[in-house]
C-alpha atoms as a printed R data frame, in Angstrom:
    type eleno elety resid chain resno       x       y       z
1   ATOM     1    CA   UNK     A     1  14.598   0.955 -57.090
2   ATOM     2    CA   UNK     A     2  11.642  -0.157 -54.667
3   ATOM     3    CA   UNK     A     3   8.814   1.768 -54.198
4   ATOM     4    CA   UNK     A     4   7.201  -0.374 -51.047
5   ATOM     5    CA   UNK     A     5   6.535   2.991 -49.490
6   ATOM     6    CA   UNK     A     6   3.588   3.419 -52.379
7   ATOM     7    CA   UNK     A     7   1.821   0.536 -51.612
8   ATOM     8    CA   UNK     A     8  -1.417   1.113 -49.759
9   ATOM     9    CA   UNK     A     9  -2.081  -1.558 -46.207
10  ATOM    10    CA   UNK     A    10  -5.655  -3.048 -46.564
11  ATOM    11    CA   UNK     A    11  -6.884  -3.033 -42.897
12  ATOM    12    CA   UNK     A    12  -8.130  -6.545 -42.409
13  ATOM    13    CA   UNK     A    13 -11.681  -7.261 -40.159
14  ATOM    14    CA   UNK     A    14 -10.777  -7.118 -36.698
15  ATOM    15    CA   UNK     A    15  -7.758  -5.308 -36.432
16  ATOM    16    CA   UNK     A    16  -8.267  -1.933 -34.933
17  ATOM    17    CA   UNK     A    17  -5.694   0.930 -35.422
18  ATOM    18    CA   UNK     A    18  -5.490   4.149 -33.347
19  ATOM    19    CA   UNK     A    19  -3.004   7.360 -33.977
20  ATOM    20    CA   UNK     A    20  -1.524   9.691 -31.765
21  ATOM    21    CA   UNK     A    21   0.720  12.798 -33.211
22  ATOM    22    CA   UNK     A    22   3.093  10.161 -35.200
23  ATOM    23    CA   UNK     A    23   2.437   6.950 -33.478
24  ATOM    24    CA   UNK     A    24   0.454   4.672 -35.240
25  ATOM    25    CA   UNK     A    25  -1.071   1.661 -33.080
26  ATOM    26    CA   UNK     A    26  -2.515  -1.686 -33.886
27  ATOM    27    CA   UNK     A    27  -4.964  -3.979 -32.541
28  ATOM    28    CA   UNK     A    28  -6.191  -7.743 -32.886
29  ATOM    29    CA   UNK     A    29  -6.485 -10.722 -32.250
30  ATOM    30    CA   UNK     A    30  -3.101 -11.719 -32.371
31  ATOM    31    CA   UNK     A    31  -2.036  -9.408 -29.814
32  ATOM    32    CA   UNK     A    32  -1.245  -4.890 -29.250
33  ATOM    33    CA   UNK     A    33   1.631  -3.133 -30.857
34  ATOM    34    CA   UNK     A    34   2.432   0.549 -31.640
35  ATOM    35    CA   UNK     A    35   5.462   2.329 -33.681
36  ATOM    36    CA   UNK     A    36   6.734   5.819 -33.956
37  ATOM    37    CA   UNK     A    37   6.244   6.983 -37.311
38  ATOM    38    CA   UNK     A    38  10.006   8.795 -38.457
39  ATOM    39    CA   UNK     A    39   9.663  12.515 -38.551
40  ATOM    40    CA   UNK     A    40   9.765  13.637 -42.277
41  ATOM    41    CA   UNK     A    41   7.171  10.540 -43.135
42  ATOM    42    CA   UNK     A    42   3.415  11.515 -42.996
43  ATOM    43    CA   UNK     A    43   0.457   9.002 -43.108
44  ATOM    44    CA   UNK     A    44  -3.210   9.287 -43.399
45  ATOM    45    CA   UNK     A    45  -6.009   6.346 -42.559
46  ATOM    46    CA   UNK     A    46  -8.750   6.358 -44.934
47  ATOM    47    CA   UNK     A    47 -11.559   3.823 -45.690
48  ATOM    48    CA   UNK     A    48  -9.286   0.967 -43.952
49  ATOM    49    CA   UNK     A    49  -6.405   1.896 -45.990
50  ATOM    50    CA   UNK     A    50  -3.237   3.245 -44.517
51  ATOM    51    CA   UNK     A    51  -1.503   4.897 -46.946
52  ATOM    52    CA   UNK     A    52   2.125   6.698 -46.108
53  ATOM    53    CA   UNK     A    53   3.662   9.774 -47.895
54  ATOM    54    CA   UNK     A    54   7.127  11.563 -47.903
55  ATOM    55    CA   UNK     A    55   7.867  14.990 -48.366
56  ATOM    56    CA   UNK     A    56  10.848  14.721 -50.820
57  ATOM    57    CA   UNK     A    57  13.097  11.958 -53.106
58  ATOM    58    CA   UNK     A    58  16.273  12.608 -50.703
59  ATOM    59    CA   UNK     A    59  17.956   9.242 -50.321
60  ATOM    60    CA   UNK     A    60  17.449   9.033 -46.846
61  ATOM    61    CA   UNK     A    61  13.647   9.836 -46.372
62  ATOM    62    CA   UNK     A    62  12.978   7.294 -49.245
63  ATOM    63    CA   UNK     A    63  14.693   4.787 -47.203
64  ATOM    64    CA   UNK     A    64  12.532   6.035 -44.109
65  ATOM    65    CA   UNK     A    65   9.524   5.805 -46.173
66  ATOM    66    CA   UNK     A    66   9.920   2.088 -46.821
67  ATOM    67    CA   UNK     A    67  10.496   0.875 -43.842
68  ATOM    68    CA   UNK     A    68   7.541   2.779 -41.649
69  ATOM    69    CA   UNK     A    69   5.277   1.065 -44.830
70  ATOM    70    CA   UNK     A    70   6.787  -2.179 -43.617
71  ATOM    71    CA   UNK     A    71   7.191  -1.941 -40.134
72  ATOM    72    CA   UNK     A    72   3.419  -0.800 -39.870
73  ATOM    73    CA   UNK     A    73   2.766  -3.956 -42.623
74  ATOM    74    CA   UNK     A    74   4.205  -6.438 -40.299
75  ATOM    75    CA   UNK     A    75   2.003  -5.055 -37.212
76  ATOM    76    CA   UNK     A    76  -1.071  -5.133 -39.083
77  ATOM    77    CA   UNK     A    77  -0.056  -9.076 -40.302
78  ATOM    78    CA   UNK     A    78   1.022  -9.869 -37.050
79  ATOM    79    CA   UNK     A    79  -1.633  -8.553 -34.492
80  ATOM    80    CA   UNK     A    80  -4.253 -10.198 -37.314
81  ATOM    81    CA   UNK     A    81  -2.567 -13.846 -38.397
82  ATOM    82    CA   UNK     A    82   0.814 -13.838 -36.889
83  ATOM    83    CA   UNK     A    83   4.107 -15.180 -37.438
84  ATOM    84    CA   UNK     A    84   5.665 -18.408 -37.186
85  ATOM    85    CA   UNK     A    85   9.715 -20.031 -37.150
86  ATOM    86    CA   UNK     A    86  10.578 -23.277 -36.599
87  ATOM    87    CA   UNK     A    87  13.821 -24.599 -35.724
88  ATOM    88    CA   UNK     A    88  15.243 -27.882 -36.326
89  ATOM    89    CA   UNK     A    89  17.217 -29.644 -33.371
90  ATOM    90    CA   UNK     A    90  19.279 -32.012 -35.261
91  ATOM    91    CA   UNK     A    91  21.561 -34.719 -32.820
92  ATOM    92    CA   UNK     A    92  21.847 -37.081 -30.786
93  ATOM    93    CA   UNK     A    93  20.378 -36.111 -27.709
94  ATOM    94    CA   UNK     A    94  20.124 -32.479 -28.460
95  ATOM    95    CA   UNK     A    95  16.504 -31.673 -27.189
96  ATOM    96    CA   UNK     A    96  13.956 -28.783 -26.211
97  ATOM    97    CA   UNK     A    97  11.811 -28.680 -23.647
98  ATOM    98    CA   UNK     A    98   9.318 -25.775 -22.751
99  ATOM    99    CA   UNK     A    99   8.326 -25.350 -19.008
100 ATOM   100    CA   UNK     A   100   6.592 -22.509 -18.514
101 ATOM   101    CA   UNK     A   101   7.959 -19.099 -19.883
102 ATOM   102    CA   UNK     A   102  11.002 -21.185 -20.115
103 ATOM   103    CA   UNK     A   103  12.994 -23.019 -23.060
104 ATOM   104    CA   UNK     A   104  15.514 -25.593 -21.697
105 ATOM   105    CA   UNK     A   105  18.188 -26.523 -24.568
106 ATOM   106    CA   UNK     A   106  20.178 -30.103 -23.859
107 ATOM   107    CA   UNK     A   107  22.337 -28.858 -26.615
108 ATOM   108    CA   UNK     A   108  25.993 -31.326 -25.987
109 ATOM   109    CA   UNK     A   109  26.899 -28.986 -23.135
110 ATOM   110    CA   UNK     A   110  28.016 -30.370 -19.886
111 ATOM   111    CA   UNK     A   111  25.149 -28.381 -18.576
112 ATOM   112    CA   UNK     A   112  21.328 -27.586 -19.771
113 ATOM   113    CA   UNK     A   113  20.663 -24.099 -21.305
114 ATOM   114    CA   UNK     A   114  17.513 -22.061 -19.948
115 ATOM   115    CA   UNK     A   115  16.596 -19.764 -22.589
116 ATOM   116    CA   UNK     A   116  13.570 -17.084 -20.698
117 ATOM   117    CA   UNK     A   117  10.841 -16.418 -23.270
118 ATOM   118    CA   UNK     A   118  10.340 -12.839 -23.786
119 ATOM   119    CA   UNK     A   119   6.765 -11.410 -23.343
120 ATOM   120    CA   UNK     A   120   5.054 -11.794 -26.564
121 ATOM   121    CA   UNK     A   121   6.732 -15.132 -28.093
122 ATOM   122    CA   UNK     A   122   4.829 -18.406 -27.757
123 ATOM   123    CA   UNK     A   123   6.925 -21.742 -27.400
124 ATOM   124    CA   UNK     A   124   6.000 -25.357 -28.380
125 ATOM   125    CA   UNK     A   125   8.210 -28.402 -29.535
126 ATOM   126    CA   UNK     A   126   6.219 -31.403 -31.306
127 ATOM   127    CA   UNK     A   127   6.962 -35.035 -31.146
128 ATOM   128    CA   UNK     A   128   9.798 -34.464 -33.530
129 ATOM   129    CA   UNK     A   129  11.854 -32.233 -31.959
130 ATOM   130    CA   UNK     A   130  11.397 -29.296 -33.436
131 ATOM   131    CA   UNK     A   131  11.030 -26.199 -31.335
132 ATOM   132    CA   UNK     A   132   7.599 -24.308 -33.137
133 ATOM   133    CA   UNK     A   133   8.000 -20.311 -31.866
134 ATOM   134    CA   UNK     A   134   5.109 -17.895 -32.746
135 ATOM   135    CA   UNK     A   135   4.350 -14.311 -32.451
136 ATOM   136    CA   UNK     A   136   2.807 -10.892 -33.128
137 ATOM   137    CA   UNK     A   137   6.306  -9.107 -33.221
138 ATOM   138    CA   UNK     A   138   8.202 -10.171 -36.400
139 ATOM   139    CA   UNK     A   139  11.263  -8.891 -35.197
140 ATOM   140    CA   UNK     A   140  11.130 -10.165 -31.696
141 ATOM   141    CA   UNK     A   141  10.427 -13.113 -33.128
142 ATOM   142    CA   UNK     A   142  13.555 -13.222 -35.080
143 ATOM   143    CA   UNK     A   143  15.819 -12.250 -32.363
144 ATOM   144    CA   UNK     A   144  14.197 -14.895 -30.219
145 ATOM   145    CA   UNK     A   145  15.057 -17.632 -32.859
146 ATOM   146    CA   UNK     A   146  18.813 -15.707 -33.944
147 ATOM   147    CA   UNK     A   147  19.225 -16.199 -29.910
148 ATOM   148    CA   UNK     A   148  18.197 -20.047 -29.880
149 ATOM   149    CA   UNK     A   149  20.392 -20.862 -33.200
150 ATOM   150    CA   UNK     A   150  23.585 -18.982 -31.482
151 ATOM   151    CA   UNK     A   151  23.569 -21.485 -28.901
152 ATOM   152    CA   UNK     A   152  24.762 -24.216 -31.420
153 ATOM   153    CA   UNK     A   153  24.741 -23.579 -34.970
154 ATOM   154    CA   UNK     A   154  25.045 -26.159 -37.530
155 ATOM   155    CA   UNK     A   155  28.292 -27.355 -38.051
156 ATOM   156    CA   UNK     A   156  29.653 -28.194 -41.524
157 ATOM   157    CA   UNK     A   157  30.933 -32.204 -41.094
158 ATOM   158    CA   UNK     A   158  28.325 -33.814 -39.402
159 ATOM   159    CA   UNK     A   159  25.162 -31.326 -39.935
160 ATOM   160    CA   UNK     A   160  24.421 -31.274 -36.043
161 ATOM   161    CA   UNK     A   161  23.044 -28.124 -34.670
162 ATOM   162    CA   UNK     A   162  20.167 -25.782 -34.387
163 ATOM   163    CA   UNK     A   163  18.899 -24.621 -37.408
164 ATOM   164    CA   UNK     A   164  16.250 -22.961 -39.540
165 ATOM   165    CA   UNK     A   165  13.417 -24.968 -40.974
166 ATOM   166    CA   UNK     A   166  14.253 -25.197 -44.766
167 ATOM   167    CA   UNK     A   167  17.791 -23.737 -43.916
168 ATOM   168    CA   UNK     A   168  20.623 -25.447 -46.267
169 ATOM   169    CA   UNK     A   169  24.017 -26.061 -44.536
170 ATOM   170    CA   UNK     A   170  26.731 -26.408 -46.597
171 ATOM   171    CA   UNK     A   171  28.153 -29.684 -45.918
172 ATOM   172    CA   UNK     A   172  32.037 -30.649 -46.246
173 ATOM   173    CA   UNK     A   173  34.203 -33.595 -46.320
174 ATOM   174    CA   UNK     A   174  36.092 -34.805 -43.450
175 ATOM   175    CA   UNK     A   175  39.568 -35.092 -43.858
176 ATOM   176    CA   UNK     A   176  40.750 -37.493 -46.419
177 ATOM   177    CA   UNK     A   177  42.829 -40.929 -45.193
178 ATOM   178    CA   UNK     A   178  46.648 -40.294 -45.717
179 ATOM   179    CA   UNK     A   179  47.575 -42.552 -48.505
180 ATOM   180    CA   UNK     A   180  50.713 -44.576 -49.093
């Protein structure tokens, strides 16, 4: 069984966190975020150390007890050094472009995809065509790049697609020539 709700967050140097009733909110360089605390879940801030506690073993609050350890993890990593996905464009002439708050996907449709940038996610493609997408918000983050992928995921026979960097596709043989 996990017990990530034990584990104290160091407060890193520059990353400021305020509290209100059961919102706890975070600070840095990296950018502002905040998150409700769940009800049952208490949590007390003492010599840069957050430290969360729960009231009972009941299935349900240790489940709420991890995850407002980890949600409040990811803002303190985030607003301090950020997160980072890449995406491979793999094709011929599948591209990204980035113009302004704007990704524009030449993806095999007949027509180009705008993708809007949400507030919060940062955009760049290098000179190899990979789209480089960076953030405070882990889970924005991840939607952003679930969003991008679902536009053309890789496809089994030829590989082509957006993907993960470091994701394995599962490759498969085309169909065999009839023989005689």
């Amino acid at each position: 069984m996990s017990r990530i709700g034990n584990a104290p967050i160091a407060i890193p140097k520059g990353v400021k966190i305020q509290t209100e009733g059961q919102t706890i909110g975070v600070e840095g360089p990296k950018g502002k975020l905040s998150f409700v605390v769940p009800d049952p879940i208490s949590f007390a801030i003492e010599d840069q150390v957050i430290s969360f506690k729960r009231p009972n073993d009941q299935r349900t609050v240790r489940a709420l007890h991890g995850m407002a350890r980890a949600m409040t993890n990811n803002m303190v990593v985030g607003c301090s050094e950020g997160f980072k996905r890449t995406l491979e464009i793999i094709g011929v002439g599948y591209r990204a472009t980035v113009k302004g708050r704007n990704i524009d996907l030449t993806l095999g449709f007949s027509h180009p995809i705008s993708y809007p940038l949400p507030d919060g996610v940062d955009a760049e493609v290098d000179k190899e065509g990979k789209l480089h997408l960076s953030s405070a918000n882990k889970a924005l983050l991840g939607s952003v790049a679930a969003d991008i992928r679902r536009y053309r995921p890789p496809e089994p026979y030829k590989g082509k697609g957006v993907r993960y960097q470091g994701e394995r596709i599962i490759r498969k043989e085309g169909k065999a020539r009839g023989k005689k």
